[in-house]
């Protein structure tokens, strides 16, 4: 490769007919790799001192031009320019982004409503949705980073004032602008190693943030950034999150339809429901269980479900309930009742699990589960509000909240494109965050697509 690079640079100044091939035995450049004396190091072949007409040259015979030695090997590589199909041009994508308020409608249009794209007909498969996402991302990139894309396609250096210089960007074979970084040899998914670069201020960015925030039950900024970095790299992500949150807060809500404003008499009775929060003291992993009442049997069934799903704990810590006041007086009295303690201790003794109560009126000793309860309540308030749910719906929502809590990073995220995936409680459960986006299926692509 070293010789090929030097040869190609020389051929830019002198054509091939001015160059001759020298045997390695007589090549002075190869002397350093052989065992010779210092006196022999500075002498080349003796025939170089003679007149050129007396040089002994040998014909190449039937060797073709592309078979000459010391030539740079031509490696065909597939590269697709960032030109969109005629049915999905840049103007169409921008029109769709301004017309619809969520990405699902745009995905459906790009996949299902194209009369000239028969290969895209059919249901919304993950591959088709992934292709639609990349089309929208490329449209946003061309709006904001057209200069950088042109430079990268021409192998020219980026402008000095470009915001992407620290990302070492490149344009992949599909024409998508991605982060370069230093994770090429990592075993992480391709989107994690090379996230798609997204501008901070764009309609697509706002829709993407709204879609990810709804999917993660109105998660906070740390979980949002960790989730987005699984596939995207938003330039100035923190600022974009604050702007998007402000726009959603100030947006005017439409009038309710007639069907939702009529007075309807319902005979459905509602009852209180409760949530049991289990927190791992080592990994901060959270497990939530919905229970119908505060009876001893309801608590024990929730504990049995947790043991069946997560394994039997060696030791359990809990409070005595004396920190609850006011409306939660009944909970406090029940947790202190001899009936609960007797039943729990009997069940725990069979499993050889140690049950420990913290000091009464000392909630700070249980700060780790108090923080989990606070985060769980925040998600419930934002997602449900005053909505009345069935037991099955409540269990589903709690499971989704549990996934969000177990996907929060342990430490502060670094604003570096080559930083590794943040460690979360989910890594101790399934070796990855529970909200990790799946990689698109590429089993249909041939392994030998690039002819070396």
Coordinates of C-alpha atoms in Angstrom, one line a residue:
X1 CA 0.0 0.0 0.0
X2 CA 2.9 2.4 0.8
X3 CA 4.4 1.7 -2.7
X4 CA 1.1 2.1 -4.4
X5 CA 0.4 5.4 -2.8
X6 CA 3.9 6.8 -3.7
X7 CA 3.6 5.4 -7.3
X8 CA 0.2 6.9 -7.9
X9 CA 1.4 10.3 -6.7
X10 CA 4.4 10.1 -9.1
X11 CA 2.2 9.2 -12.0
X12 CA 0.3 12.4 -11.5
X13 CA 3.3 14.4 -12.8
X14 CA 4.9 11.9 -15.3
X15 CA 3.0 9.4 -17.4
X16 CA 3.6 5.7 -17.2
X17 CA 5.8 5.7 -20.4
X18 CA 8.5 7.6 -18.5
X19 CA 8.9 5.0 -15.8
X20 CA 10.7 1.6 -15.8
X21 CA 10.6 -1.3 -13.4
X22 CA 13.7 -2.2 -11.4
X23 CA 14.4 -5.6 -9.9
X24 CA 14.2 -5.7 -6.1
X25 CA 17.7 -7.1 -6.0
X26 CA 19.1 -3.9 -7.4
X27 CA 16.7 -1.5 -5.8
X28 CA 18.4 0.9 -3.3
X29 CA 15.2 1.5 -1.4
X30 CA 15.1 -2.2 -0.4
X31 CA 18.6 -2.2 1.1
X32 CA 17.5 -1.2 4.6
X33 CA 15.4 -4.3 4.9
X34 CA 18.4 -6.6 4.1
X35 CA 21.6 -7.3 6.0
X36 CA 24.3 -5.3 4.3
X37 CA 27.3 -3.3 5.3
X38 CA 27.3 0.6 5.6
X39 CA 29.6 0.8 2.5
X40 CA 27.0 -1.0 0.3
X41 CA 24.1 1.2 1.6
X42 CA 24.9 4.2 -0.6
X43 CA 25.7 2.4 -3.8
X44 CA 23.0 1.6 -6.3
X45 CA 23.2 -0.8 -9.3
X46 CA 26.3 -0.2 -11.6
X47 CA 24.2 0.0 -14.8
X48 CA 22.6 3.3 -13.6
X49 CA 26.0 5.0 -14.2
X50 CA 25.9 4.0 -17.8
X51 CA 24.2 5.9 -20.7
X52 CA 20.5 5.1 -20.9
X53 CA 20.9 3.7 -24.4
X54 CA 23.1 0.9 -22.9
X55 CA 20.6 -0.1 -20.3
X56 CA 19.4 -3.7 -20.6
X57 CA 15.7 -3.6 -20.7
X58 CA 13.4 -6.6 -21.1
X59 CA 10.0 -6.5 -22.9
X60 CA 6.9 -7.1 -21.0
X61 CA 5.5 -9.5 -23.5
X62 CA 1.7 -10.1 -23.3
X63 CA 1.3 -8.4 -19.9
X64 CA -1.7 -6.0 -20.0
X65 CA -1.6 -2.4 -18.9
X66 CA -3.6 -3.2 -15.7
X67 CA -1.2 -6.0 -14.8
X68 CA 1.9 -3.8 -14.6
X69 CA 3.9 -4.1 -11.3
X70 CA 3.8 -1.3 -8.8
X71 CA 0.4 -0.2 -10.0
X72 CA -2.3 0.9 -7.6
X73 CA -4.9 -1.8 -7.4
X74 CA -8.4 -0.7 -8.5
X75 CA -10.9 -1.6 -5.8
X76 CA -14.5 -1.2 -6.9
X77 CA -16.7 0.1 -4.1
X78 CA -20.4 0.7 -4.1
X79 CA -21.4 4.3 -3.3
X80 CA -24.9 5.7 -3.6
X81 CA -25.2 9.4 -3.9
X82 CA -27.7 11.3 -1.7
X83 CA -30.1 11.9 -4.6
X84 CA -33.6 10.9 -3.6
X85 CA -35.9 8.9 -5.9
X86 CA -38.2 11.0 -8.1
X87 CA -41.3 10.1 -6.1
X88 CA -39.6 11.1 -2.9
X89 CA -37.7 14.3 -3.7
X90 CA -36.5 16.9 -1.3
X91 CA -39.5 19.1 -1.7
X92 CA -41.9 16.2 -1.1
X93 CA -40.2 15.3 2.2
X94 CA -40.2 18.9 3.4
X95 CA -43.9 19.2 2.5
X96 CA -44.7 16.0 4.5
X97 CA -42.7 17.2 7.5
X98 CA -44.7 20.5 7.6
X99 CA -48.0 18.9 6.9
X100 CA -48.1 16.1 9.5
X101 CA -47.6 16.4 13.2
X102 CA -46.1 12.9 13.8
X103 CA -43.7 10.7 12.1
X104 CA -46.0 7.7 11.9
X105 CA -48.2 9.4 9.2
X106 CA -45.1 10.3 7.2
X107 CA -43.7 6.8 7.4
X108 CA -47.0 5.4 6.2
X109 CA -47.0 7.9 3.3
X110 CA -43.5 7.0 2.2
X111 CA -44.1 3.3 2.5
X112 CA -47.7 2.7 1.4
X113 CA -48.8 5.6 -0.8
X114 CA -46.2 5.5 -3.6
X115 CA -47.8 4.4 -6.9
X116 CA -44.5 4.1 -8.7
X117 CA -42.7 2.2 -5.9
X118 CA -44.2 -1.3 -6.2
X119 CA -41.3 -2.8 -4.2
X120 CA -42.4 -0.7 -1.2
X121 CA -46.0 -1.8 -1.2
X122 CA -47.2 -3.8 1.7
X123 CA -47.4 -3.4 5.5
X124 CA -45.2 -1.2 7.6
X125 CA -42.3 -3.6 8.2
X126 CA -39.2 -2.6 10.3
X127 CA -37.0 -2.3 7.2
X128 CA -39.4 0.0 5.4
X129 CA -39.8 2.2 8.4
X130 CA -36.0 2.3 8.8
X131 CA -35.7 3.3 5.1
X132 CA -38.3 6.0 5.6
X133 CA -36.5 7.3 8.7
X134 CA -33.2 7.6 6.8
X135 CA -35.0 9.4 3.9
X136 CA -36.3 12.0 6.3
X137 CA -32.9 12.3 8.1
X138 CA -31.2 12.9 4.7
X139 CA -33.7 15.6 3.9
X140 CA -32.9 17.4 7.2
X141 CA -29.2 17.0 6.6
X142 CA -29.4 18.5 3.1
X143 CA -31.3 21.5 4.6
X144 CA -28.7 22.2 7.2
X145 CA -25.4 20.6 6.2
X146 CA -25.3 20.8 2.4
X147 CA -21.9 22.5 2.4
X148 CA -20.4 19.7 4.5
X149 CA -22.0 17.0 2.4
X150 CA -20.6 18.5 -0.8
X151 CA -17.1 18.6 0.7
X152 CA -17.2 15.1 2.0
X153 CA -18.4 13.7 -1.4
X154 CA -15.5 15.5 -3.1
X155 CA -13.0 14.4 -0.4
X156 CA -12.4 18.0 0.4
X157 CA -11.7 19.4 3.9
X158 CA -14.6 20.8 5.8
X159 CA -15.0 24.6 6.2
X160 CA -13.1 26.0 9.2
X161 CA -16.4 27.2 10.8
X162 CA -18.2 23.9 10.4
X163 CA -19.9 22.5 13.6
X164 CA -19.3 19.0 12.4
X165 CA -15.4 19.0 12.3
X166 CA -15.1 17.4 15.8
X167 CA -17.5 14.6 14.7
X168 CA -15.2 13.4 11.8
X169 CA -18.3 12.9 9.7
X170 CA -18.5 10.8 6.6
X171 CA -21.2 9.9 4.0
X172 CA -22.1 6.2 3.9
X173 CA -23.1 4.2 0.9
X174 CA -26.7 5.3 1.2
X175 CA -25.8 9.0 1.2
X176 CA -26.5 9.5 4.9
X177 CA -24.2 11.8 6.9
X178 CA -22.9 9.9 10.0
X179 CA -20.5 10.4 12.8
X180 CA -17.0 9.0 12.2
X181 CA -15.4 8.8 15.6
X182 CA -13.0 6.0 16.8
X183 CA -15.4 3.1 17.4
X184 CA -15.0 1.5 14.0
X185 CA -13.6 -1.7 15.6
X186 CA -16.2 -1.9 18.3
X187 CA -18.7 -4.7 18.4
X188 CA -21.6 -2.3 19.0
X189 CA -24.4 -2.0 16.4
X190 CA -23.6 0.1 13.4
X191 CA -26.0 2.9 14.4
X192 CA -24.3 3.2 17.8
X193 CA -20.8 3.3 16.3
X194 CA -21.8 5.8 13.6
X195 CA -25.0 7.7 14.6
X196 CA -26.9 9.7 12.0
X197 CA -26.1 13.4 12.4
X198 CA -29.3 15.5 12.9
X199 CA -29.4 19.3 12.9
X200 CA -30.5 21.1 16.1
X201 CA -33.1 23.3 14.5
X202 CA -35.3 21.5 12.0
X203 CA -38.9 20.3 11.7
X204 CA -37.7 16.7 11.5
X205 CA -35.7 17.1 14.7
X206 CA -38.8 18.4 16.6
X207 CA -41.0 15.5 15.4
X208 CA -38.2 13.0 16.2
X209 CA -37.9 14.3 19.8
X210 CA -41.7 14.2 20.3
X211 CA -41.9 10.7 19.0
X212 CA -39.0 9.4 21.2
X213 CA -40.4 11.3 24.2
X214 CA -43.8 9.7 23.8
X215 CA -42.4 6.3 23.3
X216 CA -40.4 6.7 26.6
X217 CA -43.4 8.1 28.5
X218 CA -42.2 11.7 28.7
X219 CA -38.7 10.8 29.9
X220 CA -36.3 13.3 31.3
X221 CA -33.4 14.9 29.4
X222 CA -30.8 12.3 30.5
X223 CA -32.9 9.3 29.4
X224 CA -33.8 11.1 26.2
X225 CA -30.2 11.8 25.2
X226 CA -29.1 8.2 26.1
X227 CA -32.0 6.9 23.9
X228 CA -31.4 9.2 21.0
X229 CA -27.6 8.4 21.0
X230 CA -28.5 4.8 20.2
X231 CA -29.1 5.9 16.6
X232 CA -28.9 9.7 16.2
X233 CA -26.4 12.4 17.1
X234 CA -28.2 15.8 17.4
X235 CA -25.9 18.7 17.2
X236 CA -26.6 20.6 20.4
X237 CA -29.0 18.0 21.7
X238 CA -29.5 19.6 25.1
X239 CA -30.6 22.9 23.5
X240 CA -32.9 21.1 21.1
X241 CA -34.6 19.2 23.9
X242 CA -35.3 22.5 25.8
X243 CA -36.7 24.1 22.6
X244 CA -38.9 21.2 21.8
X245 CA -40.2 21.0 25.3
X246 CA -41.1 24.7 25.2
X247 CA -42.9 24.4 21.9
X248 CA -45.0 21.4 23.1
X249 CA -45.8 23.3 26.3
X250 CA -46.9 26.5 24.5
X251 CA -48.9 24.7 21.7
X252 CA -52.6 25.6 21.6
X253 CA -54.8 22.6 22.1
X254 CA -57.7 22.0 19.7
X255 CA -61.4 22.0 20.8
X256 CA -62.7 18.7 22.1
X257 CA -65.2 16.9 19.8
X258 CA -68.9 16.7 20.7
X259 CA -68.6 13.1 21.8
X260 CA -66.1 13.9 24.5
X261 CA -68.1 16.8 26.0
X262 CA -71.4 15.1 26.4
X263 CA -72.6 14.1 29.9
X264 CA -72.6 10.4 30.0
X265 CA -73.9 8.3 32.9
X266 CA -71.8 5.3 33.6
X267 CA -72.4 2.5 36.0
X268 CA -68.7 1.4 36.1
X269 CA -67.3 1.5 39.6
X270 CA -63.7 2.5 40.2
X271 CA -61.6 1.3 43.1
X272 CA -58.2 2.3 44.3
X273 CA -55.1 0.5 43.0
X274 CA -51.6 0.3 44.5
X275 CA -48.1 -0.2 43.2
X276 CA -45.4 -2.2 44.9
X277 CA -41.9 -1.0 43.9
X278 CA -38.9 -3.4 44.2
X279 CA -35.5 -1.9 43.8
X280 CA -32.2 -3.8 43.6
X281 CA -29.8 -2.2 46.1
X282 CA -26.7 -3.2 43.9
X283 CA -27.8 -2.2 40.4
X284 CA -30.8 0.1 41.0
X285 CA -32.9 -2.0 38.7
X286 CA -36.6 -1.4 39.4
X287 CA -39.5 -3.9 39.3
X288 CA -43.1 -2.6 39.6
X289 CA -46.2 -4.7 40.4
X290 CA -49.8 -3.5 40.5
X291 CA -51.9 -4.8 43.4
X292 CA -55.6 -4.4 43.9
X293 CA -55.6 -3.7 47.6
X294 CA -53.5 -3.6 50.7
X295 CA -54.2 -7.1 51.9
X296 CA -51.5 -9.5 53.0
X297 CA -52.4 -11.9 50.2
X298 CA -52.2 -9.2 47.6
X299 CA -48.7 -8.2 48.7
X300 CA -47.5 -11.8 48.9
X301 CA -48.7 -12.5 45.3
X302 CA -46.9 -9.5 44.1
X303 CA -43.7 -10.7 45.8
X304 CA -44.1 -14.1 44.3
X305 CA -44.5 -12.6 40.8
X306 CA -41.3 -10.6 41.4
X307 CA -39.4 -13.7 42.5
X308 CA -40.6 -15.7 39.6
X309 CA -39.5 -13.0 37.1
X310 CA -36.3 -11.7 38.7
X311 CA -35.2 -14.5 41.0
X312 CA -35.3 -15.0 44.7
X313 CA -33.6 -12.3 46.7
X314 CA -31.2 -13.1 49.5
X315 CA -32.2 -10.1 51.6
X316 CA -35.1 -7.6 51.5
X317 CA -35.2 -4.2 53.1
X318 CA -38.3 -2.1 53.7
X319 CA -39.7 0.7 55.8
X320 CA -42.3 0.3 58.5
X321 CA -44.6 2.8 57.0
X322 CA -44.4 5.3 59.8
X323 CA -43.3 8.1 57.4
X324 CA -46.8 8.1 55.7
X325 CA -49.2 10.7 57.0
X326 CA -52.7 12.0 56.2
X327 CA -54.4 10.1 53.5
X328 CA -51.9 7.2 53.7
X329 CA -52.6 6.5 57.4
X330 CA -54.3 3.2 56.4
X331 CA -51.1 2.1 54.6
X332 CA -49.0 2.9 57.7
X333 CA -51.3 1.0 60.0
X334 CA -51.4 -2.0 57.7
X335 CA -47.6 -2.2 57.3
X336 CA -47.3 -2.2 61.1
X337 CA -50.0 -4.8 61.6
X338 CA -48.9 -8.2 63.2
X339 CA -50.9 -10.1 60.5
X340 CA -48.6 -8.8 57.7
X341 CA -45.4 -9.3 59.7
X342 CA -46.4 -12.9 60.6
X343 CA -47.4 -13.9 57.1
X344 CA -44.3 -12.3 55.5
X345 CA -41.9 -13.8 58.0
X346 CA -43.5 -17.3 57.5
X347 CA -43.2 -17.0 53.7
X348 CA -39.6 -15.6 53.9
X349 CA -38.4 -18.4 56.3
X350 CA -39.3 -21.1 53.8
X351 CA -37.2 -19.4 51.1
X352 CA -34.4 -18.5 53.5
X353 CA -34.8 -14.8 52.7
X354 CA -33.8 -12.3 55.4
X355 CA -36.3 -9.4 55.9
X356 CA -34.9 -6.2 57.4
X357 CA -36.9 -3.2 58.5
X358 CA -35.2 0.2 58.6
X359 CA -35.5 2.5 61.6
X360 CA -39.0 4.0 62.2
X361 CA -39.4 7.6 61.0
X362 CA -36.1 7.5 59.1
X363 CA -37.1 7.6 55.4
X364 CA -33.6 8.7 54.4
X365 CA -32.4 5.2 55.1
X366 CA -34.6 4.0 52.2
X367 CA -33.6 6.8 49.8
X368 CA -32.9 4.4 47.0
X369 CA -36.5 3.1 46.8
X370 CA -37.9 6.5 47.7
X371 CA -36.2 7.9 44.6
X372 CA -37.6 5.1 42.5
X373 CA -41.2 5.8 43.8
X374 CA -40.7 9.5 43.0
X375 CA -39.6 8.7 39.4
X376 CA -42.4 6.2 39.0
X377 CA -45.0 8.7 40.1
X378 CA -43.7 11.4 37.7
X379 CA -44.2 9.1 34.8
X380 CA -47.7 8.1 36.0
X381 CA -48.8 11.7 36.4
X382 CA -47.5 12.8 33.0
X383 CA -48.8 9.8 31.1
X384 CA -52.1 9.2 32.9
X385 CA -53.2 12.3 34.6
X386 CA -56.7 11.7 35.9
X387 CA -57.4 8.8 33.5
X388 CA -59.1 5.7 35.0
X389 CA -57.5 2.4 33.9
X390 CA -58.3 -1.2 34.2
X391 CA -56.0 -3.5 36.1
X392 CA -54.5 -4.8 32.8
X393 CA -53.9 -1.3 31.5
X394 CA -52.3 -0.3 34.8
X395 CA -50.0 -3.3 34.7
X396 CA -49.0 -2.5 31.1
X397 CA -48.2 1.1 31.9
X398 CA -46.2 0.1 34.9
X399 CA -44.2 -2.3 32.8
X400 CA -43.4 0.4 30.3
X401 CA -42.4 2.8 33.2
X402 CA -40.2 0.0 34.6
X403 CA -38.4 -0.3 31.2
X404 CA -37.8 3.5 31.2
X405 CA -36.4 3.5 34.7
X406 CA -34.1 0.6 33.9
X407 CA -32.8 2.4 30.8
X408 CA -31.5 5.5 32.7
X409 CA -27.7 5.9 32.6
X410 CA -25.8 5.4 35.9
X411 CA -23.5 8.4 35.3
X412 CA -23.4 11.7 33.4
X413 CA -23.3 11.4 29.6
X414 CA -20.3 12.8 27.8
X415 CA -20.9 15.0 24.7
X416 CA -18.4 13.0 22.7
X417 CA -19.4 10.9 19.6
X418 CA -16.8 8.2 20.4
X419 CA -18.0 7.6 23.9
X420 CA -19.3 4.1 24.6
X421 CA -22.9 3.2 25.4
X422 CA -23.9 4.4 28.8
X423 CA -24.2 1.7 31.5
X424 CA -27.8 1.2 32.7
X425 CA -29.6 -1.2 35.0
X426 CA -30.9 -2.9 31.9
X427 CA -27.3 -4.1 31.2
X428 CA -27.5 -6.3 34.3
X429 CA -30.9 -7.7 33.1
X430 CA -30.6 -8.3 29.4
X431 CA -27.1 -6.9 28.7
X432 CA -28.5 -3.7 27.0
X433 CA -30.9 -0.9 27.8
X434 CA -34.5 -2.1 27.7
X435 CA -35.5 0.7 25.2
X436 CA -32.6 0.0 22.8
X437 CA -33.6 0.3 19.2
X438 CA -33.3 -2.8 17.2
X439 CA -30.9 -3.0 14.3
X440 CA -32.6 -3.3 10.9
X441 CA -32.5 -6.7 9.3
X442 CA -29.7 -7.0 6.8
X443 CA -29.8 -10.8 6.3
X444 CA -30.9 -10.2 2.7
X445 CA -27.7 -8.4 1.8
X446 CA -24.9 -10.6 0.3
X447 CA -21.8 -10.9 2.4
X448 CA -19.5 -10.3 -0.6
X449 CA -21.2 -7.1 -1.7
X450 CA -17.8 -5.2 -1.8
X451 CA -15.5 -6.8 -4.4
X452 CA -12.0 -6.5 -3.0

